[in-house]
Amino acid sequence: MASQMCWLPRLGADSERILYLRRSPDKPWQPYTSCPEYSVPDYKIDGGSKGWATYQKLQKAGWQLISTAQAQRTNLAIR
């Protein structure tokens, strides 16, 4: 199965969503900032999505985007 990414609320925040990654469905979600081997610097745009540049890179590399609802249904803890 392909590596996966999704947009989830930042831990401790109610509204801001950032990109989370996992290499396989049996692994926990991690914020993109915890994955330096995959992440790239964010664009310097006020109000821009955290992780958008990384999302674009990984999408081109074949990573699968799954919905927030689907990611939240998984029973693996989010780091």
PDB file of N, CA and C in Angstrom:
ATOM      1  N   MET A   1       0.844  -1.182   0.000  1.00  0.00           N
ATOM      2  CA  MET A   1       0.000   0.000   0.000  1.00  0.00           C
ATOM      3  C   MET A   1       0.886   1.241   0.000  1.00  0.00           C
ATOM      4  N   ALA A   2       0.400   2.281  -0.618  1.00  0.00           N
ATOM      5  CA  ALA A   2       1.144   3.532  -0.738  1.00  0.00           C
ATOM      6  C   ALA A   2       1.240   4.252   0.596  1.00  0.00           C
ATOM      7  N   SER A   3       2.242   5.062   0.694  1.00  0.00           N
ATOM      8  CA  SER A   3       2.352   5.952   1.857  1.00  0.00           C
ATOM      9  C   SER A   3       1.164   6.899   1.826  1.00  0.00           C
ATOM     10  N   GLN A   4       0.765   7.371   3.003  1.00  0.00           N
ATOM     11  CA  GLN A   4      -0.448   8.170   3.105  1.00  0.00           C
ATOM     12  C   GLN A   4      -0.194   9.519   3.752  1.00  0.00           C
ATOM     13  N   MET A   5      -1.048  10.477   3.409  1.00  0.00           N
ATOM     14  CA  MET A   5      -1.026  11.798   4.023  1.00  0.00           C
ATOM     15  C   MET A   5      -2.457  12.265   4.213  1.00  0.00           C
ATOM     16  N   CYS A   6      -2.650  13.147   5.195  1.00  0.00           N
ATOM     17  CA  CYS A   6      -3.970  13.697   5.467  1.00  0.00           C
ATOM     18  C   CYS A   6      -3.802  15.011   6.208  1.00  0.00           C
ATOM     19  N   TRP A   7      -4.888  15.758   6.298  1.00  0.00           N
ATOM     20  CA  TRP A   7      -4.913  17.027   7.039  1.00  0.00           C
ATOM     21  C   TRP A   7      -5.664  16.787   8.339  1.00  0.00           C
ATOM     22  N   LEU A   8      -4.977  16.977   9.460  1.00  0.00           N
ATOM     23  CA  LEU A   8      -5.574  16.776  10.779  1.00  0.00           C
ATOM     24  C   LEU A   8      -5.328  18.004  11.641  1.00  0.00           C
ATOM     25  N   PRO A   9      -6.200  18.215  12.641  1.00  0.00           N
ATOM     26  CA  PRO A   9      -5.966  19.336  13.556  1.00  0.00           C
ATOM     27  C   PRO A   9      -4.638  19.157  14.285  1.00  0.00           C
ATOM     28  N   ARG A  10      -3.938  20.251  14.439  1.00  0.00           N
ATOM     29  CA  ARG A  10      -2.691  20.219  15.208  1.00  0.00           C
ATOM     30  C   ARG A  10      -3.048  19.847  16.641  1.00  0.00           C
ATOM     31  N   LEU A  11      -2.232  19.049  17.282  1.00  0.00           N
ATOM     32  CA  LEU A  11      -2.506  18.639  18.653  1.00  0.00           C
ATOM     33  C   LEU A  11      -2.670  19.867  19.545  1.00  0.00           C
ATOM     34  N   GLY A  12      -3.726  19.894  20.313  1.00  0.00           N
ATOM     35  CA  GLY A  12      -3.999  20.995  21.210  1.00  0.00           C
ATOM     36  C   GLY A  12      -4.703  22.167  20.555  1.00  0.00           C
ATOM     37  N   ALA A  13      -5.000  22.055  19.273  1.00  0.00           N
ATOM     38  CA  ALA A  13      -5.686  23.147  18.563  1.00  0.00           C
ATOM     39  C   ALA A  13      -7.034  22.651  18.062  1.00  0.00           C
ATOM     40  N   ASP A  14      -7.993  23.543  17.987  1.00  0.00           N
ATOM     41  CA  ASP A  14      -9.326  23.153  17.541  1.00  0.00           C
ATOM     42  C   ASP A  14      -9.531  23.298  16.044  1.00  0.00           C
ATOM     43  N   SER A  15      -8.848  24.249  15.421  1.00  0.00           N
ATOM     44  CA  SER A  15      -9.194  24.515  14.031  1.00  0.00           C
ATOM     45  C   SER A  15      -8.041  24.369  13.043  1.00  0.00           C
ATOM     46  N   GLU A  16      -6.848  24.763  13.404  1.00  0.00           N
ATOM     47  CA  GLU A  16      -5.755  24.723  12.443  1.00  0.00           C
ATOM     48  C   GLU A  16      -5.393  23.283  12.092  1.00  0.00           C
ATOM     49  N   ARG A  17      -5.387  22.997  10.811  1.00  0.00           N
ATOM     50  CA  ARG A  17      -5.017  21.663  10.352  1.00  0.00           C
ATOM     51  C   ARG A  17      -3.660  21.730   9.674  1.00  0.00           C
ATOM     52  N   ILE A  18      -2.876  20.695   9.905  1.00  0.00           N
ATOM     53  CA  ILE A  18      -1.578  20.589   9.265  1.00  0.00           C
ATOM     54  C   ILE A  18      -1.475  19.218   8.616  1.00  0.00           C
ATOM     55  N   LEU A  19      -0.477  19.051   7.789  1.00  0.00           N
ATOM     56  CA  LEU A  19      -0.275  17.792   7.086  1.00  0.00           C
ATOM     57  C   LEU A  19       0.326  16.748   8.024  1.00  0.00           C
ATOM     58  N   TYR A  20      -0.273  15.565   8.008  1.00  0.00           N
ATOM     59  CA  TYR A  20       0.252  14.418   8.747  1.00  0.00           C
ATOM     60  C   TYR A  20       0.607  13.331   7.746  1.00  0.00           C
ATOM     61  N   LEU A  21       1.616  12.538   8.100  1.00  0.00           N
ATOM     62  CA  LEU A  21       2.134  11.508   7.203  1.00  0.00           C
ATOM     63  C   LEU A  21       2.238  10.166   7.914  1.00  0.00           C
ATOM     64  N   ARG A  22       2.173   9.104   7.115  1.00  0.00           N
ATOM     65  CA  ARG A  22       2.541   7.774   7.596  1.00  0.00           C
ATOM     66  C   ARG A  22       2.978   6.939   6.407  1.00  0.00           C
ATOM     67  N   ARG A  23       4.015   6.148   6.622  1.00  0.00           N
ATOM     68  CA  ARG A  23       4.589   5.339   5.542  1.00  0.00           C
ATOM     69  C   ARG A  23       3.737   4.131   5.188  1.00  0.00           C
ATOM     70  N   SER A  24       2.951   3.645   6.130  1.00  0.00           N
ATOM     71  CA  SER A  24       2.060   2.515   5.857  1.00  0.00           C
ATOM     72  C   SER A  24       0.883   2.564   6.823  1.00  0.00           C
ATOM     73  N   PRO A  25      -0.224   1.906   6.473  1.00  0.00           N
ATOM     74  CA  PRO A  25      -1.433   1.971   7.305  1.00  0.00           C
ATOM     75  C   PRO A  25      -1.271   1.408   8.719  1.00  0.00           C
ATOM     76  N   ASP A  26      -0.241   0.615   8.954  1.00  0.00           N
ATOM     77  CA  ASP A  26      -0.045   0.057  10.289  1.00  0.00           C
ATOM     78  C   ASP A  26       0.847   0.935  11.173  1.00  0.00           C
ATOM     79  N   LYS A  27       1.200   2.094  10.680  1.00  0.00           N
ATOM     80  CA  LYS A  27       2.034   3.038  11.437  1.00  0.00           C
ATOM     81  C   LYS A  27       1.182   4.212  11.915  1.00  0.00           C
ATOM     82  N   PRO A  28       1.581   4.858  13.018  1.00  0.00           N
ATOM     83  CA  PRO A  28       0.821   6.029  13.498  1.00  0.00           C
ATOM     84  C   PRO A  28       1.063   7.254  12.618  1.00  0.00           C
ATOM     85  N   TRP A  29       0.113   8.170  12.651  1.00  0.00           N
ATOM     86  CA  TRP A  29       0.251   9.440  11.942  1.00  0.00           C
ATOM     87  C   TRP A  29       1.282  10.298  12.656  1.00  0.00           C
ATOM     88  N   GLN A  30       2.077  11.038  11.883  1.00  0.00           N
ATOM     89  CA  GLN A  30       3.060  11.962  12.428  1.00  0.00           C
ATOM     90  C   GLN A  30       2.937  13.298  11.706  1.00  0.00           C
ATOM     91  N   PRO A  31       3.116  14.407  12.423  1.00  0.00           N
ATOM     92  CA  PRO A  31       3.125  15.701  11.738  1.00  0.00           C
ATOM     93  C   PRO A  31       4.263  15.724  10.719  1.00  0.00           C
ATOM     94  N   TYR A  32       4.052  16.389   9.621  1.00  0.00           N
ATOM     95  CA  TYR A  32       5.077  16.432   8.576  1.00  0.00           C
ATOM     96  C   TYR A  32       6.395  17.013   9.092  1.00  0.00           C
ATOM     97  N   THR A  33       6.317  17.865  10.103  1.00  0.00           N
ATOM     98  CA  THR A  33       7.528  18.467  10.660  1.00  0.00           C
ATOM     99  C   THR A  33       8.380  17.450  11.416  1.00  0.00           C
ATOM    100  N   SER A  34       7.802  16.302  11.750  1.00  0.00           N
ATOM    101  CA  SER A  34       8.541  15.230  12.426  1.00  0.00           C
ATOM    102  C   SER A  34       9.173  14.268  11.432  1.00  0.00           C
ATOM    103  N   CYS A  35       9.062  14.572  10.161  1.00  0.00           N
ATOM    104  CA  CYS A  35       9.559  13.692   9.101  1.00  0.00           C
ATOM    105  C   CYS A  35      10.494  14.468   8.176  1.00  0.00           C
ATOM    106  N   PRO A  36      11.680  14.837   8.652  1.00  0.00           N
ATOM    107  CA  PRO A  36      12.562  15.665   7.835  1.00  0.00           C
ATOM    108  C   PRO A  36      12.999  15.002   6.533  1.00  0.00           C
ATOM    109  N   GLU A  37      12.936  13.683   6.476  1.00  0.00           N
ATOM    110  CA  GLU A  37      13.326  12.993   5.247  1.00  0.00           C
ATOM    111  C   GLU A  37      12.310  13.194   4.122  1.00  0.00           C
ATOM    112  N   TYR A  38      11.102  13.655   4.459  1.00  0.00           N
ATOM    113  CA  TYR A  38      10.050  13.880   3.463  1.00  0.00           C
ATOM    114  C   TYR A  38       9.632  15.342   3.339  1.00  0.00           C
ATOM    115  N   SER A  39       9.760  16.101   4.413  1.00  0.00           N
ATOM    116  CA  SER A  39       9.227  17.469   4.400  1.00  0.00           C
ATOM    117  C   SER A  39      10.158  18.434   3.677  1.00  0.00           C
ATOM    118  N   VAL A  40       9.553  19.485   3.192  1.00  0.00           N
ATOM    119  CA  VAL A  40      10.282  20.599   2.580  1.00  0.00           C
ATOM    120  C   VAL A  40       9.809  21.867   3.271  1.00  0.00           C
ATOM    121  N   PRO A  41      10.563  22.947   3.186  1.00  0.00           N
ATOM    122  CA  PRO A  41      10.156  24.187   3.864  1.00  0.00           C
ATOM    123  C   PRO A  41       8.790  24.684   3.379  1.00  0.00           C
ATOM    124  N   ASP A  42       8.034  25.230   4.318  1.00  0.00           N
ATOM    125  CA  ASP A  42       6.735  25.811   3.979  1.00  0.00           C
ATOM    126  C   ASP A  42       6.917  27.054   3.122  1.00  0.00           C
ATOM    127  N   TYR A  43       5.912  27.340   2.311  1.00  0.00           N
ATOM    128  CA  TYR A  43       5.898  28.594   1.565  1.00  0.00           C
ATOM    129  C   TYR A  43       5.731  29.734   2.548  1.00  0.00           C
ATOM    130  N   LYS A  44       6.344  30.859   2.272  1.00  0.00           N
ATOM    131  CA  LYS A  44       6.240  32.029   3.147  1.00  0.00           C
ATOM    132  C   LYS A  44       5.065  32.887   2.704  1.00  0.00           C
ATOM    133  N   ILE A  45       3.872  32.393   3.008  1.00  0.00           N
ATOM    134  CA  ILE A  45       2.627  33.076   2.652  1.00  0.00           C
ATOM    135  C   ILE A  45       1.808  33.224   3.928  1.00  0.00           C
ATOM    136  N   ASP A  46       1.446  34.438   4.273  1.00  0.00           N
ATOM    137  CA  ASP A  46       0.622  34.650   5.462  1.00  0.00           C
ATOM    138  C   ASP A  46      -0.678  33.864   5.340  1.00  0.00           C
ATOM    139  N   GLY A  47      -0.985  33.071   6.357  1.00  0.00           N
ATOM    140  CA  GLY A  47      -2.217  32.298   6.369  1.00  0.00           C
ATOM    141  C   GLY A  47      -2.168  31.049   5.510  1.00  0.00           C
ATOM    142  N   GLY A  48      -1.004  30.733   4.968  1.00  0.00           N
ATOM    143  CA  GLY A  48      -0.880  29.549   4.116  1.00  0.00           C
ATOM    144  C   GLY A  48      -0.980  28.256   4.921  1.00  0.00           C
ATOM    145  N   SER A  49      -1.373  27.190   4.267  1.00  0.00           N
ATOM    146  CA  SER A  49      -1.512  25.889   4.927  1.00  0.00           C
ATOM    147  C   SER A  49      -0.151  25.332   5.312  1.00  0.00           C
ATOM    148  N   LYS A  50      -0.052  24.876   6.540  1.00  0.00           N
ATOM    149  CA  LYS A  50       1.187  24.280   7.027  1.00  0.00           C
ATOM    150  C   LYS A  50       1.330  22.886   6.422  1.00  0.00           C
ATOM    151  N   GLY A  51       2.341  22.740   5.592  1.00  0.00           N
ATOM    152  CA  GLY A  51       2.586  21.452   4.955  1.00  0.00           C
ATOM    153  C   GLY A  51       2.233  21.422   3.479  1.00  0.00           C
ATOM    154  N   TRP A  52       1.731  22.519   2.939  1.00  0.00           N
ATOM    155  CA  TRP A  52       1.288  22.521   1.537  1.00  0.00           C
ATOM    156  C   TRP A  52       2.425  22.177   0.576  1.00  0.00           C
ATOM    157  N   ALA A  53       3.599  22.737   0.787  1.00  0.00           N
ATOM    158  CA  ALA A  53       4.732  22.445  -0.097  1.00  0.00           C
ATOM    159  C   ALA A  53       5.114  20.966  -0.004  1.00  0.00           C
ATOM    160  N   THR A  54       5.074  20.420   1.196  1.00  0.00           N
ATOM    161  CA  THR A  54       5.375  18.996   1.380  1.00  0.00           C
ATOM    162  C   THR A  54       4.302  18.141   0.718  1.00  0.00           C
ATOM    163  N   TYR A  55       3.047  18.528   0.864  1.00  0.00           N
ATOM    164  CA  TYR A  55       1.950  17.816   0.198  1.00  0.00           C
ATOM    165  C   TYR A  55       2.184  17.747  -1.313  1.00  0.00           C
ATOM    166  N   GLN A  56       2.537  18.868  -1.916  1.00  0.00           N
ATOM    167  CA  GLN A  56       2.747  18.895  -3.366  1.00  0.00           C
ATOM    168  C   GLN A  56       3.886  17.968  -3.779  1.00  0.00           C
ATOM    169  N   LYS A  57       4.961  17.976  -3.014  1.00  0.00           N
ATOM    170  CA  LYS A  57       6.107  17.109  -3.310  1.00  0.00           C
ATOM    171  C   LYS A  57       5.709  15.634  -3.220  1.00  0.00           C
ATOM    172  N   LEU A  58       5.030  15.269  -2.127  1.00  0.00           N
ATOM    173  CA  LEU A  58       4.688  13.866  -1.912  1.00  0.00           C
ATOM    174  C   LEU A  58       3.597  13.387  -2.859  1.00  0.00           C
ATOM    175  N   GLN A  59       2.690  14.262  -3.232  1.00  0.00           N
ATOM    176  CA  GLN A  59       1.658  13.882  -4.201  1.00  0.00           C
ATOM    177  C   GLN A  59       2.313  13.490  -5.519  1.00  0.00           C
ATOM    178  N   LYS A  60       3.287  14.267  -5.954  1.00  0.00           N
ATOM    179  CA  LYS A  60       4.009  13.948  -7.192  1.00  0.00           C
ATOM    180  C   LYS A  60       4.784  12.647  -7.075  1.00  0.00           C
ATOM    181  N   ALA A  61       5.167  12.291  -5.845  1.00  0.00           N
ATOM    182  CA  ALA A  61       5.923  11.062  -5.600  1.00  0.00           C
ATOM    183  C   ALA A  61       5.008   9.842  -5.433  1.00  0.00           C
ATOM    184  N   GLY A  62       3.680  10.058  -5.529  1.00  0.00           N
ATOM    185  CA  GLY A  62       2.749   8.935  -5.464  1.00  0.00           C
ATOM    186  C   GLY A  62       2.118   8.655  -4.120  1.00  0.00           C
ATOM    187  N   TRP A  63       2.291   9.552  -3.154  1.00  0.00           N
ATOM    188  CA  TRP A  63       1.646   9.346  -1.865  1.00  0.00           C
ATOM    189  C   TRP A  63       0.140   9.505  -2.024  1.00  0.00           C
ATOM    190  N   GLN A  64      -0.603   8.775  -1.205  1.00  0.00           N
ATOM    191  CA  GLN A  64      -2.066   8.782  -1.253  1.00  0.00           C
ATOM    192  C   GLN A  64      -2.617   9.773  -0.229  1.00  0.00           C
ATOM    193  N   LEU A  65      -3.525  10.647  -0.666  1.00  0.00           N
ATOM    194  CA  LEU A  65      -4.222  11.555   0.244  1.00  0.00           C
ATOM    195  C   LEU A  65      -5.499  10.875   0.692  1.00  0.00           C
ATOM    196  N   ILE A  66      -5.700  10.798   2.011  1.00  0.00           N
ATOM    197  CA  ILE A  66      -6.955  10.246   2.517  1.00  0.00           C
ATOM    198  C   ILE A  66      -7.689  11.339   3.281  1.00  0.00           C
ATOM    199  N   SER A  67      -8.974  11.176   3.424  1.00  0.00           N
ATOM    200  CA  SER A  67      -9.790  12.205   4.067  1.00  0.00           C
ATOM    201  C   SER A  67      -9.488  12.300   5.563  1.00  0.00           C
ATOM    202  N   THR A  68      -9.749  13.462   6.120  1.00  0.00           N
ATOM    203  CA  THR A  68      -9.587  13.666   7.556  1.00  0.00           C
ATOM    204  C   THR A  68     -10.456  12.687   8.328  1.00  0.00           C
ATOM    205  N   ALA A  69     -11.690  12.507   7.885  1.00  0.00           N
ATOM    206  CA  ALA A  69     -12.608  11.587   8.577  1.00  0.00           C
ATOM    207  C   ALA A  69     -12.065  10.164   8.571  1.00  0.00           C
ATOM    208  N   GLN A  70     -11.550   9.736   7.450  1.00  0.00           N
ATOM    209  CA  GLN A  70     -11.000   8.379   7.371  1.00  0.00           C
ATOM    210  C   GLN A  70      -9.780   8.241   8.283  1.00  0.00           C
ATOM    211  N   ALA A  71      -8.935   9.243   8.308  1.00  0.00           N
ATOM    212  CA  ALA A  71      -7.751   9.198   9.165  1.00  0.00           C
ATOM    213  C   ALA A  71      -8.131   9.170  10.639  1.00  0.00           C
ATOM    214  N   GLN A  72      -9.153   9.919  11.006  1.00  0.00           N
ATOM    215  CA  GLN A  72      -9.571   9.965  12.404  1.00  0.00           C
ATOM    216  C   GLN A  72     -10.248   8.679  12.851  1.00  0.00           C
ATOM    217  N   ARG A  73     -10.737   7.881  11.923  1.00  0.00           N
ATOM    218  CA  ARG A  73     -11.366   6.606  12.265  1.00  0.00           C
ATOM    219  C   ARG A  73     -10.344   5.515  12.562  1.00  0.00           C
ATOM    220  N   THR A  74      -9.112   5.695  12.128  1.00  0.00           N
ATOM    221  CA  THR A  74      -8.106   4.669  12.370  1.00  0.00           C
ATOM    222  C   THR A  74      -7.875   4.543  13.861  1.00  0.00           C
ATOM    223  N   ASN A  75      -7.528   3.358  14.288  1.00  0.00           N
ATOM    224  CA  ASN A  75      -7.358   3.133  15.725  1.00  0.00           C
ATOM    225  C   ASN A  75      -5.902   3.256  16.146  1.00  0.00           C
ATOM    226  N   LEU A  76      -5.063   3.829  15.303  1.00  0.00           N
ATOM    227  CA  LEU A  76      -3.676   4.065  15.675  1.00  0.00           C
ATOM    228  C   LEU A  76      -3.536   5.466  16.243  1.00  0.00           C
ATOM    229  N   ALA A  77      -2.780   5.584  17.282  1.00  0.00           N
ATOM    230  CA  ALA A  77      -2.591   6.885  17.934  1.00  0.00           C
ATOM    231  C   ALA A  77      -1.880   7.853  16.999  1.00  0.00           C
ATOM    232  N   ILE A  78      -2.229   9.099  17.127  1.00  0.00           N
ATOM    233  CA  ILE A  78      -1.561  10.160  16.381  1.00  0.00           C
ATOM    234  C   ILE A  78      -0.434  10.671  17.248  1.00  0.00           C
ATOM    235  N   ARG A  79       0.757  10.740  16.707  1.00  0.00           N
ATOM    236  CA  ARG A  79       1.897  11.236  17.471  1.00  0.00           C
ATOM    237  C   ARG A  79       1.907  12.739  17.506  1.00  0.00           C
TER     238      ARG A  79
END
